[in-house]
CSV table of C-alpha atoms in Angstrom, one decimal:
chain,number,residue,atom,x,y,z
C,45,GLN,CA,85.2,81.3,118.0
C,46,LEU,CA,85.4,85.1,117.6
C,47,GLN,CA,82.6,86.7,115.7
C,48,LEU,CA,82.1,90.3,114.7
C,49,GLN,CA,78.8,91.9,113.7
C,50,GLU,CA,78.2,95.3,112.2
C,51,SER,CA,75.0,97.3,112.9
C,52,GLY,CA,73.6,100.7,112.1
C,53,PRO,CA,71.4,102.5,109.6
C,54,GLY,CA,71.5,101.4,106.1
C,55,LEU,CA,70.5,104.8,104.7
C,56,VAL,CA,72.1,108.1,105.6
C,57,LYS,CA,71.3,111.5,104.1
C,58,PRO,CA,74.0,113.6,102.5
C,59,SER,CA,75.9,115.9,104.9
C,60,GLU,CA,74.8,113.8,107.9
C,61,THR,CA,76.9,111.5,110.0
C,62,LEU,CA,77.2,107.8,109.4
C,63,SER,CA,77.3,105.8,112.6
C,64,LEU,CA,78.1,102.1,112.9
C,65,THR,CA,78.8,99.7,115.7
C,66,CYS,CA,80.7,96.4,115.7
C,67,THR,CA,79.8,93.9,118.4
C,68,VAL,CA,82.4,91.4,119.2
C,69,SER,CA,81.4,88.0,120.6
C,70,GLY,CA,83.5,84.9,121.5
C,71,GLY,CA,86.4,87.0,122.8
C,72,SER,CA,87.3,90.2,124.6
C,73,ILE,CA,87.8,93.4,122.9
C,74,SER,CA,90.1,94.4,125.8
C,75,SER,CA,92.9,92.0,124.7
C,76,SER,CA,96.3,93.7,124.5
C,77,SER,CA,97.1,91.6,121.4
C,78,TYR,CA,94.7,93.1,118.9
C,79,TYR,CA,93.6,96.1,117.1
C,80,TRP,CA,90.0,96.5,115.8
C,81,GLY,CA,89.5,98.0,112.4
C,82,TRP,CA,87.0,99.4,109.9
C,83,ILE,CA,87.3,98.7,106.2
C,84,ARG,CA,84.9,99.7,103.5
C,85,GLN,CA,84.2,98.7,99.9
C,86,PRO,CA,82.2,100.8,97.5
C,87,PRO,CA,79.9,98.7,95.2
C,88,GLY,CA,82.0,96.9,92.6
C,89,LYS,CA,85.2,98.4,93.8
C,90,GLY,CA,88.2,97.5,96.1
C,91,LEU,CA,88.9,97.6,99.8
C,92,GLU,CA,89.8,100.8,101.6
C,93,TRP,CA,91.0,100.9,105.2
C,94,ILE,CA,89.3,103.5,107.3
C,95,GLY,CA,91.0,103.2,110.6
C,96,SER,CA,91.9,101.0,113.6
C,97,ILE,CA,91.7,101.3,117.4
C,98,TYR,CA,93.5,99.6,120.2
C,99,TYR,CA,91.5,98.6,123.4
C,100,SER,CA,93.2,101.5,125.2
C,101,GLY,CA,91.7,104.0,122.8
C,102,SER,CA,94.7,104.7,120.6
C,103,THR,CA,93.6,105.2,117.1
C,104,TYR,CA,95.1,105.2,113.6
C,105,TYR,CA,93.1,106.7,110.7
C,106,ASN,CA,93.4,106.8,106.9
C,107,PRO,CA,94.7,110.3,106.1
C,108,SER,CA,92.2,110.6,103.3
C,109,LEU,CA,89.3,110.3,105.8
C,110,LYS,CA,90.9,111.5,109.0
C,111,SER,CA,89.2,114.9,109.2
C,112,ARG,CA,85.8,113.1,109.1
C,113,VAL,CA,86.4,109.9,111.0
C,114,THR,CA,86.1,109.0,114.7
C,115,ILE,CA,86.5,105.4,116.0
C,116,SER,CA,85.8,104.7,119.6
C,117,VAL,CA,85.7,101.6,121.8
C,118,ASP,CA,83.4,100.6,124.6
C,119,THR,CA,85.0,97.8,126.5
C,120,SER,CA,82.0,97.4,128.8
C,121,LYS,CA,79.8,96.4,125.9
C,122,ASN,CA,82.6,94.6,123.9
C,123,GLN,CA,81.9,97.0,121.0
C,124,PHE,CA,83.7,99.5,118.9
C,125,SER,CA,82.2,102.2,116.7
C,126,LEU,CA,82.7,104.3,113.6
C,127,LYS,CA,81.4,107.8,112.9
C,128,LEU,CA,81.9,109.4,109.6
C,129,SER,CA,80.7,112.9,109.2
C,130,SER,CA,79.6,115.1,106.3
C,131,VAL,CA,78.9,112.1,104.1
C,132,THR,CA,78.4,112.2,100.4
C,133,ALA,CA,77.3,109.6,97.8
C,134,ALA,CA,81.0,108.7,97.5
C,135,ASP,CA,80.7,107.2,101.0
C,136,THR,CA,78.2,104.6,99.9
C,137,ALA,CA,79.8,101.3,100.5
C,138,VAL,CA,79.7,98.0,102.4
C,139,TYR,CA,81.4,98.7,105.7
C,140,TYR,CA,83.3,95.9,107.4
C,141,CYS,CA,84.7,95.6,110.9
C,142,ALA,CA,87.6,93.2,111.5
C,143,ARG,CA,90.2,92.3,114.1
C,144,SER,CA,93.8,92.6,113.4
C,145,GLY,CA,96.8,91.5,115.4
C,146,LEU,CA,99.6,93.9,116.3
C,147,LYS,CA,101.0,93.1,112.8
C,148,ASN,CA,97.7,94.3,111.3
C,149,TRP,CA,96.4,91.7,109.0
C,150,PHE,CA,92.7,91.3,109.3
C,151,ASP,CA,91.1,88.2,110.6
C,152,PRO,CA,88.2,87.6,111.2
C,153,TRP,CA,85.9,90.0,109.4
C,154,GLY,CA,82.3,90.8,110.1
C,155,GLN,CA,79.8,90.0,107.4
C,156,GLY,CA,79.6,93.7,106.3
C,157,THR,CA,76.7,96.2,106.2
C,158,LEU,CA,75.7,98.3,103.2
C,159,VAL,CA,75.3,101.9,103.9
C,160,THR,CA,73.8,104.1,101.2
C,161,VAL,CA,74.1,107.8,101.2
C,162,SER,CA,71.0,109.3,99.5
C,163,SER,CA,68.4,111.9,100.2
Z,992,GLU,CA,101.3,106.2,101.6
Z,993,ILE,CA,102.4,102.9,100.1
Z,994,VAL,CA,100.7,102.1,96.9
Z,995,MET,CA,100.0,98.4,96.2
Z,996,THR,CA,99.6,97.4,92.6
Z,997,GLN,CA,98.2,94.0,91.6
Z,998,SER,CA,98.5,92.3,88.2
Z,999,PRO,CA,96.8,91.3,86.1
Z,1000,ALA,CA,93.4,92.9,86.8
Z,1001,THR,CA,91.8,89.7,85.5
Z,1002,LEU,CA,93.3,86.3,85.1
Z,1003,SER,CA,91.5,83.5,83.2
Z,1004,VAL,CA,92.7,80.0,84.1
Z,1005,SER,CA,91.2,76.5,83.6
Z,1006,PRO,CA,90.4,74.3,86.6
Z,1007,GLY,CA,93.3,72.1,87.6
Z,1008,GLU,CA,95.8,74.6,86.3
Z,1009,ARG,CA,98.2,76.9,88.2
Z,1010,ALA,CA,97.4,80.5,88.8
Z,1011,THR,CA,100.0,83.1,89.6
Z,1012,LEU,CA,98.9,86.5,91.0
Z,1013,SER,CA,101.3,89.4,91.5
Z,1014,CYS,CA,101.4,92.3,93.9
Z,1015,ARG,CA,103.9,95.1,93.9
Z,1016,ALA,CA,104.5,97.7,96.6
Z,1017,SER,CA,105.7,101.3,95.9
Z,1018,GLN,CA,108.3,100.9,98.6
Z,1019,SER,CA,109.6,98.1,100.7
Z,1020,VAL,CA,107.1,96.5,103.1
Z,1021,SER,CA,109.5,93.8,104.2
Z,1022,SER,CA,107.4,90.6,104.7
Z,1023,ASN,CA,104.4,92.5,106.1
Z,1024,LEU,CA,102.0,91.5,103.4
Z,1025,ALA,CA,98.7,89.6,103.5
Z,1026,TRP,CA,96.5,88.1,100.8
Z,1027,TYR,CA,92.7,87.8,101.0
Z,1028,GLN,CA,90.1,86.0,98.9
Z,1029,GLN,CA,86.7,87.5,98.4
Z,1030,LYS,CA,83.7,85.8,96.8
Z,1031,PRO,CA,80.5,87.7,95.7
Z,1032,GLY,CA,78.4,88.9,98.6
Z,1033,GLN,CA,81.0,87.7,101.2
Z,1034,ALA,CA,83.5,89.4,103.4
Z,1035,PRO,CA,87.2,88.9,102.5
Z,1036,ARG,CA,88.9,85.8,103.9
Z,1037,LEU,CA,92.5,85.9,105.1
Z,1038,LEU,CA,94.7,83.4,103.1
Z,1039,ILE,CA,98.3,84.4,103.8
Z,1040,TYR,CA,100.1,86.7,106.2
Z,1041,GLY,CA,103.7,87.4,106.7
Z,1042,ALA,CA,104.0,87.1,102.9
Z,1043,SER,CA,104.1,83.3,103.0
Z,1044,THR,CA,102.3,81.9,106.1
Z,1045,ARG,CA,99.0,80.2,105.4
Z,1046,ALA,CA,96.2,81.2,107.7
Z,1047,THR,CA,94.4,78.6,109.7
Z,1048,GLY,CA,92.4,76.2,107.6
Z,1049,ILE,CA,93.8,77.4,104.2
Z,1050,PRO,CA,94.5,74.6,101.8
Z,1051,ALA,CA,98.1,73.8,100.9
Z,1052,ARG,CA,97.5,74.6,97.3
Z,1053,PHE,CA,97.7,78.3,98.3
Z,1054,SER,CA,101.2,79.6,98.7
Z,1055,GLY,CA,102.7,83.1,99.0
Z,1056,SER,CA,106.2,84.3,98.3
Z,1057,GLY,CA,108.3,87.4,98.0
Z,1058,SER,CA,109.6,90.2,100.2
Z,1059,GLY,CA,110.4,93.9,99.9
Z,1060,THR,CA,108.4,95.1,97.0
Z,1061,GLU,CA,107.5,92.0,94.9
Z,1062,PHE,CA,105.0,89.4,96.0
Z,1063,THR,CA,103.3,86.4,94.5
Z,1064,LEU,CA,100.3,84.3,95.4
Z,1065,THR,CA,100.2,80.9,93.7
Z,1066,ILE,CA,97.3,78.5,93.6
Z,1067,SER,CA,98.8,75.3,92.5
Z,1068,SER,CA,95.8,73.4,91.1
Z,1069,LEU,CA,92.6,75.5,90.8
Z,1070,GLN,CA,89.4,74.2,92.2
Z,1071,SER,CA,86.0,75.5,91.3
Z,1072,GLU,CA,85.7,77.3,94.7
Z,1073,ASP,CA,88.9,79.3,94.1
Z,1074,PHE,CA,87.4,81.5,91.4
Z,1075,ALA,CA,87.1,84.8,93.2
Z,1076,VAL,CA,88.8,88.2,93.7
Z,1077,TYR,CA,92.1,88.3,95.5
Z,1078,TYR,CA,93.5,91.3,97.3
Z,1079,CYS,CA,97.0,92.0,98.8
Z,1080,GLN,CA,97.4,94.3,101.8
Z,1081,GLN,CA,100.5,95.8,103.3
Z,1082,TYR,CA,100.7,96.4,107.0
Z,1083,ASN,CA,104.3,97.6,107.3
Z,1084,ASN,CA,103.4,101.3,107.5
Z,1085,TRP,CA,100.4,103.3,108.4
Z,1086,PRO,CA,98.1,103.8,106.6
Z,1087,ILE,CA,97.3,100.3,105.8
Z,1088,THR,CA,96.7,99.9,102.1
Z,1089,PHE,CA,95.2,97.3,99.8
Z,1090,GLY,CA,95.8,96.5,96.2
Z,1091,GLN,CA,93.0,97.0,93.7
Z,1092,GLY,CA,92.4,93.3,93.3
Z,1093,THR,CA,92.8,90.5,90.8
Z,1094,ARG,CA,89.7,88.8,89.5
Z,1095,LEU,CA,90.4,85.1,88.9
Z,1096,GLU,CA,87.9,83.7,86.4
Z,1097,ILE,CA,87.2,80.4,84.8
Z,1098,LYS,CA,88.7,79.9,81.3
């Protein structure tokens, strides 16, 4: 059974870079059948897609965040990562990682990790 | 960017009754639409993909319909565990976009 687990700091200072890692277990991140994505949810609000990566390294980003986002994959560790630069309080959210097929619906999801941007 | 609009924002229904949730896309997404259920403190759970195909393990009381710009999620007989927030998501075009959610509450 595929499982995803987010990890990283729960508190980031304004103007710094948010860094999160998603560890995949129970399956290979190198499968040609899937994308791996990041989605976030500010407290009490809806879902926002951040971006997705293919095992080969091809990436797709939300244009609203593209200038600040980098998603990368480490196939040797079965992990993929998110970096979001120049964060502000508006970036405070629960960050989820998830797998999507080539048709890009998300299943399964990680449990999510809350990242708070505050000094 | 395709804008997904869900209605109503909140729906109050009694257990055992039928719930109908709507999702509208600002342009055609064909059948490239998914529905998710989210309970407090939990990650979203995939219910429906391809507008009408139930995901693995999803009860038959959940059904999806529609294509193009108009979609519906129907829960035929509400159980206590169905009261949650529901999101639609289009994956026809990048960027992937979600609706703002419909909160299904107990009447």
